[in-house]
Structures are given as structure tokens and as C-alpha cells.
Amino acid sequence: MARGYGMALVAAISVAYLIHSSSAQTTFTVGHTTGWVIPQTGAAFYSTWAANNSIKVGDILVFNFAANIHDVAKVTKADYDACSASNPISSSFTPPVRITINASGEHYFFCSIGNHCSAGQKLMINVSDASSSPAPQPSATPAPQPSTPTPSSSPSPASTPPASTPAPATSPPASTPAPRVTLQLGNRKLEIKVEWL
């Protein structure tokens, strides 16, 4: 019996690890295989890339580019809109640049060399909290049970109320509840029920 509990605990810990791993940080290569360059399609290239990636707090952005040709400047929205590198929050010149996202909200990046920003080498991402999860899906509603029709009877003048049926003298045997293991990781809860065959 103790072996069964031990195996249940090992299974629960394994599942919890998998859940935790799936919610861990993700590394995103900006621009995928194109990298951090002046895009041929203009600013739409990086806007589309950002729209197709769900970036959360704790994730890492990797900017791959040729040294001495590009850089990565993190800037305010006003500087991003104006392509102004006069007061960057941070600047990185040695590729590859790895930036860990530490806060939710909008983040702005561009290349501050020459007219690269105005040519479309700029990126705005909207970062969500690491703990945010998709909206809960509605649960399935059980199918309605068919109603049992009540027999129609004609009233009789001498009808007597139905007699109550006494409860059975014996009750069904009590079963031993199956052991359960519950793990809580942040806002996620995992419960495993072990049934003996």
C-alpha cells in the first residue's frame, strides 16, 4: 500500500514539473531567421512578428545582427515614435543581444544607427504577465435527464394517500476513499486521484 502512495507521489511530482516547465521562460529570436536588420517590407515586418508571438514577463528576446552595422536601443514610446536615440533607456552594440523582459506592458526597441529606425528597423512588443493565463473556457453542461412522465389517474372518491416506503435495513458497504495527491504551483492546482484495481 505504501508503495502505491510513493508511486502516486512520484507521478504527481513529474506532472507538476511538466506543468512548471511549460510555463517557464521562452526565448524569442526577433525576426526569426531574418534577424535584426532593415526589413525589406518596412516596419510592418517587425509589427507582424510581434503580433505572432505571445511574449510574457520572464521571456528573453534575442536580437541577431551583424556587428558594427546595427545595434539595439530600448527607448520610450515618444523616442520610438520619433526614432530619436538621444536618450535611450539602454543600448547594446555586441551581437547577439539577449534582453530578459522584466515588466508587463509595452516595450520599444530600434536600431539607432543612421536612418535604420525610420526605414523600419523598430519593434514594439506588448508583454503580458507571466501568471496570466487564457480566459477559462465554459464548462460542458450535462445533458438534461429525460423526465419521467407522471401517470395520469382519474380521481377516485375513496383514494388513499400513498404509503411511504421504509428505508432498507442494510446500507451499501462503505468504500475506502481513493488516495489523492494535490500540488499547487502558483495559481495552478494539480490533483491526482489514485484508484486501486
mmCIF file with all atom_site columns, N, CA and C in Angstrom, residues 74 88 117 139 159:
data_model
loop_
_atom_site.group_PDB
_atom_site.id
_atom_site.type_symbol
_atom_site.label_atom_id
_atom_site.label_alt_id
_atom_site.label_comp_id
_atom_site.label_asym_id
_atom_site.label_entity_id
_atom_site.label_seq_id
_atom_site.pdbx_PDB_ins_code
_atom_site.Cartn_x
_atom_site.Cartn_y
_atom_site.Cartn_z
_atom_site.occupancy
_atom_site.B_iso_or_equiv
_atom_site.pdbx_formal_charge
_atom_site.auth_seq_id
_atom_site.auth_comp_id
_atom_site.auth_asym_id
_atom_site.auth_atom_id
_atom_site.pdbx_PDB_model_num
ATOM 1  N N  . LYS A 1 74  ? 16.789  50.332 -26.407 1.00 0.00 ? 74  LYS A N  1
ATOM 2  C CA . LYS A 1 74  ? 15.470  50.291 -25.774 1.00 0.00 ? 74  LYS A CA 1
ATOM 3  C C  . LYS A 1 74  ? 15.127  51.737 -25.455 1.00 0.00 ? 74  LYS A C  1
ATOM 4  N N  . PRO A 1 88  ? 18.319  56.988 -24.854 1.00 0.00 ? 88  PRO A N  1
ATOM 5  C CA . PRO A 1 88  ? 17.838  55.604 -24.757 1.00 0.00 ? 88  PRO A CA 1
ATOM 6  C C  . PRO A 1 88  ? 17.822  55.099 -23.314 1.00 0.00 ? 88  PRO A C  1
ATOM 7  N N  . CYS A 1 117 ? 16.030  53.111 -38.110 1.00 0.00 ? 117 CYS A N  1
ATOM 8  C CA . CYS A 1 117 ? 14.720  53.144 -37.443 1.00 0.00 ? 117 CYS A CA 1
ATOM 9  C C  . CYS A 1 117 ? 13.633  53.620 -38.401 1.00 0.00 ? 117 CYS A C  1
ATOM 10 N N  . SER A 1 139 ? -17.493 25.472 -18.998 1.00 0.00 ? 139 SER A N  1
ATOM 11 C CA . SER A 1 139 ? -17.520 24.035 -18.775 1.00 0.00 ? 139 SER A CA 1
ATOM 12 C C  . SER A 1 139 ? -18.715 23.429 -19.486 1.00 0.00 ? 139 SER A C  1
ATOM 13 N N  . SER A 1 159 ? -59.905 7.692  -2.642  1.00 0.00 ? 159 SER A N  1
ATOM 14 C CA . SER A 1 159 ? -58.465 7.491  -2.801  1.00 0.00 ? 159 SER A CA 1
ATOM 15 C C  . SER A 1 159 ? -57.763 7.689  -1.474  1.00 0.00 ? 159 SER A C  1
#
